[in-house]
Tab-separated table of C-alpha atoms and ligand atoms in Angstrom:
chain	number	residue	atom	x	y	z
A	1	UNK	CA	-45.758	27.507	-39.273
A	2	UNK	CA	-49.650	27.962	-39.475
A	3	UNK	CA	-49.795	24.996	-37.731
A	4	UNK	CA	-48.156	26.104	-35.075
A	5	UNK	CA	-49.689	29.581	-34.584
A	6	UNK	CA	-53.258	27.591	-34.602
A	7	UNK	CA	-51.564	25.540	-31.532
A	8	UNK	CA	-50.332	28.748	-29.926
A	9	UNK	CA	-53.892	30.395	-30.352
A	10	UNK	CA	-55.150	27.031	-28.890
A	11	UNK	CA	-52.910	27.226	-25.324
A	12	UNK	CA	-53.623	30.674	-25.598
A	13	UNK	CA	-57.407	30.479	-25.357
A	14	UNK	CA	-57.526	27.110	-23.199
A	15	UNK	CA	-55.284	29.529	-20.201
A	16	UNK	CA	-57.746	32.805	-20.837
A	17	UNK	CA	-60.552	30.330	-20.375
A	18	UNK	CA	-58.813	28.265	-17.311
A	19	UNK	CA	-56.555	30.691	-15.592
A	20	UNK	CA	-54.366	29.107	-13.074
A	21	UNK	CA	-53.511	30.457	-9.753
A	22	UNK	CA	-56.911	32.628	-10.131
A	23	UNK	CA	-57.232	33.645	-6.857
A	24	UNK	CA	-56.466	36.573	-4.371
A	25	UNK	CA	-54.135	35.279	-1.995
A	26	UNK	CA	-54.744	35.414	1.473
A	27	UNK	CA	-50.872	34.682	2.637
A	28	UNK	CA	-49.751	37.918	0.006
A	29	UNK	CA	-47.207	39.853	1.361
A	30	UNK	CA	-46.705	42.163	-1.615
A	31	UNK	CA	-49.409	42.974	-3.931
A	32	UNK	CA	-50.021	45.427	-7.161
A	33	UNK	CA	-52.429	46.196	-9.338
A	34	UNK	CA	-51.874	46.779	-13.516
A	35	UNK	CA	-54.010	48.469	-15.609
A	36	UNK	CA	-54.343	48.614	-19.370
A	37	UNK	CA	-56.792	51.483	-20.603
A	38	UNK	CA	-56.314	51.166	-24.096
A	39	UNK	CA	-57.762	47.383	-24.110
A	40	UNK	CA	-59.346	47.312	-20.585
A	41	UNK	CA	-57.416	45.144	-18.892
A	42	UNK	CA	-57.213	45.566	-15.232
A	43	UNK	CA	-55.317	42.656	-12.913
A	44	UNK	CA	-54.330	42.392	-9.345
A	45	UNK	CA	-51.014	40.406	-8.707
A	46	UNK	CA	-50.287	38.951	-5.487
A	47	UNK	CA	-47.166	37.599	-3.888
A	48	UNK	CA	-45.896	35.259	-0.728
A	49	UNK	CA	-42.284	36.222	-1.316
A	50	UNK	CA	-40.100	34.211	1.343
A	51	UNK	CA	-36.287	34.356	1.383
A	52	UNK	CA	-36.062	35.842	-1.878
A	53	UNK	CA	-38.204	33.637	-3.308
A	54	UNK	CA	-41.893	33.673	-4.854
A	55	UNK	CA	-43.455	30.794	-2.766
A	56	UNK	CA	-46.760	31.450	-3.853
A	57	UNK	CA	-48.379	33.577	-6.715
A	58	UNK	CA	-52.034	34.132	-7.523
A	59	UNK	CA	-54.118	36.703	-9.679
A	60	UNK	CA	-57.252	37.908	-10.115
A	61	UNK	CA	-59.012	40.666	-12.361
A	62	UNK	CA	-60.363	40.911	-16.165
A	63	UNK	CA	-59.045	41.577	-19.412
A	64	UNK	CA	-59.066	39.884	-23.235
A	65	UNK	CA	-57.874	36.569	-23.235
A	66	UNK	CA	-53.824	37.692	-24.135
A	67	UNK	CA	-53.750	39.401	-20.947
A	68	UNK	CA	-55.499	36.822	-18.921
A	69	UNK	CA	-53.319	34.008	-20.573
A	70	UNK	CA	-50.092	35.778	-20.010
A	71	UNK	CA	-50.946	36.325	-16.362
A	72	UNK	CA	-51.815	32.732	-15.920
A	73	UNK	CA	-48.581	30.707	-17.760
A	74	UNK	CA	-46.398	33.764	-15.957
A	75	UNK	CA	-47.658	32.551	-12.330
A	76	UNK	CA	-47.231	29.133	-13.509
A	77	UNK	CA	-44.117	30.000	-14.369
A	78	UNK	CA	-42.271	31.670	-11.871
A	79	UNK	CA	-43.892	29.942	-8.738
A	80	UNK	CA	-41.135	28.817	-6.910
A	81	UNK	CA	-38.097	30.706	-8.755
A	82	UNK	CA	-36.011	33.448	-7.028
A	83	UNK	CA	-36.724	37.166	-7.530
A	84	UNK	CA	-33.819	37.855	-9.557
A	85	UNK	CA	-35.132	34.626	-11.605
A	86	UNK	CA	-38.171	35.984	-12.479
A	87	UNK	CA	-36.598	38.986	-13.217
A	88	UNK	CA	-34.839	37.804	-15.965
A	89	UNK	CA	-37.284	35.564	-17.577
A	90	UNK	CA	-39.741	38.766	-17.413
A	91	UNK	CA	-36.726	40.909	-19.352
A	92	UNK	CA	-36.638	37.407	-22.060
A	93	UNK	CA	-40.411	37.461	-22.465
A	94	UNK	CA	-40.631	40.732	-22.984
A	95	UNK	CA	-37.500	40.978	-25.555
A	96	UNK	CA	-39.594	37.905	-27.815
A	97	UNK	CA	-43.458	39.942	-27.431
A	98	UNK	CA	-41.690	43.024	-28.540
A	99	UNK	CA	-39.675	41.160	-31.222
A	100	UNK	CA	-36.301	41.913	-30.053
A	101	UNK	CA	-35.234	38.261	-28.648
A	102	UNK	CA	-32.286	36.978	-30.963
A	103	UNK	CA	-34.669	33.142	-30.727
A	104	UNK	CA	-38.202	32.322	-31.247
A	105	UNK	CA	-38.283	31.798	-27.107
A	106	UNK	CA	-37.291	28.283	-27.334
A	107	UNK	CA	-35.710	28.612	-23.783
A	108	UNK	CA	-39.051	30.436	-22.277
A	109	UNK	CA	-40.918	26.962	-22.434
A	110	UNK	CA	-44.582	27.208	-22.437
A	111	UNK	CA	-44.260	31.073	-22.983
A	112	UNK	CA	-42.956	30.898	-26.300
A	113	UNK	CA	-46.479	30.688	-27.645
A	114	UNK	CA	-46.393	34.795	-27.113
A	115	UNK	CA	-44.112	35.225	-29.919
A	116	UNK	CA	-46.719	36.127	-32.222
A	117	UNK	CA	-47.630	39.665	-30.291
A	118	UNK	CA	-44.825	40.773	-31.662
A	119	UNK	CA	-46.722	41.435	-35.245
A	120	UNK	CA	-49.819	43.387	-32.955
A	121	UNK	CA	-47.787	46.409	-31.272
A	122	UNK	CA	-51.088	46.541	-29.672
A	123	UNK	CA	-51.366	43.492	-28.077
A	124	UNK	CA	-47.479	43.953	-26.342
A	125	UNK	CA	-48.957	46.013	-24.057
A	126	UNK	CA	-52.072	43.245	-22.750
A	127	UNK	CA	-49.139	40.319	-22.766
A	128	UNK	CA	-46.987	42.529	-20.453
A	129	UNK	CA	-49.350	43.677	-18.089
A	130	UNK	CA	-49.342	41.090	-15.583
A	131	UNK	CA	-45.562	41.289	-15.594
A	132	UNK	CA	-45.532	45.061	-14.755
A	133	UNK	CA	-47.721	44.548	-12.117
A	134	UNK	CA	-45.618	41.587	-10.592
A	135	UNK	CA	-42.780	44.058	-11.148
A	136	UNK	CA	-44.447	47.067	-9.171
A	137	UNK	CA	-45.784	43.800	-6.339
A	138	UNK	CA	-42.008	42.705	-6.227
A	139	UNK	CA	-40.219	46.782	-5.840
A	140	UNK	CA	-43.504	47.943	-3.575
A	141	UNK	CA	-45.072	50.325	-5.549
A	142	UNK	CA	-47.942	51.397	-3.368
A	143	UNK	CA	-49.951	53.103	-6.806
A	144	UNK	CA	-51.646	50.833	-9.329
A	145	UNK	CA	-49.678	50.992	-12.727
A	146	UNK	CA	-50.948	51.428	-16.311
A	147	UNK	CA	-49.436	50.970	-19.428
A	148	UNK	CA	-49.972	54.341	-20.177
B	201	ZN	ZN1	-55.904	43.223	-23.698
């Protein structure tokens, strides 16, 4: 098991130092902002939603290297899959970070390696953030959100 938590930490760190899809995207049509003030994470989401769909996802901003990793393997994840898609693997990731998923995230792929944050209450709220902005981008929330 220690093996595998030093391989999590590993794709953890290797995303917070290489974010994909860091970018602001010119072709957004829907955009939001997320804020953490209790760790001092602040992102910007942005969104080419087409026909229900996200076509194209990019992010930029700062934060500790949960946050910035989760907000990386997230756009990675749900470029190309359907609102209510990413809707629903945003409700399983967030069940297995706040340790309420019935699995270990098996069936979240790559974002299974967020199943530690469960143990840091803490650190829930940096691995969500990105998600709670893509929420607010998705719904049109005009106001930047915080975890707070
Ligand atoms: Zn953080």
């Amino acid at each position: 098991m220690s093996e595998l938590r030093e391989l999590y930490q590993e794709v953890i760190l290797e995303h917070s130092k290489k974010p994909r899809n860091y970018r602001v995207l010119e072709t957004a049509n829907h955009k939001a902002e997320g804020f953490n003030p209790l760790c001092g994470d602040h992102f910007t989401v942005y969104l080419d939603v087409k026909d229900g769909a996200i076509s194209d996802i990019g992010f930029q901003g700062s934060g500790c290297a949960i946050s910035k990793a989760s907000a990386s393997m997230m756009t990675q994840t749900l470029k190309g899959k359907t609102t209510g898609e990413a809707e629903g693997i945003f409700s399983k990731f967030h069940d297995l970070v706040t340790g309420q998923a019935a699995g270990s995230g098996e069936d979240l792929g790559k974002l299974a390696v967020f199943a530690g944050v469960s143990e840091f209450p803490l650190r829930v709220k940096c691995a969500t953030l990105a998600w709670h902005a893509l929420r607010a981008a998705l719904y049109g929330e005009e106001q930047a959100i915080s975890t707070e």
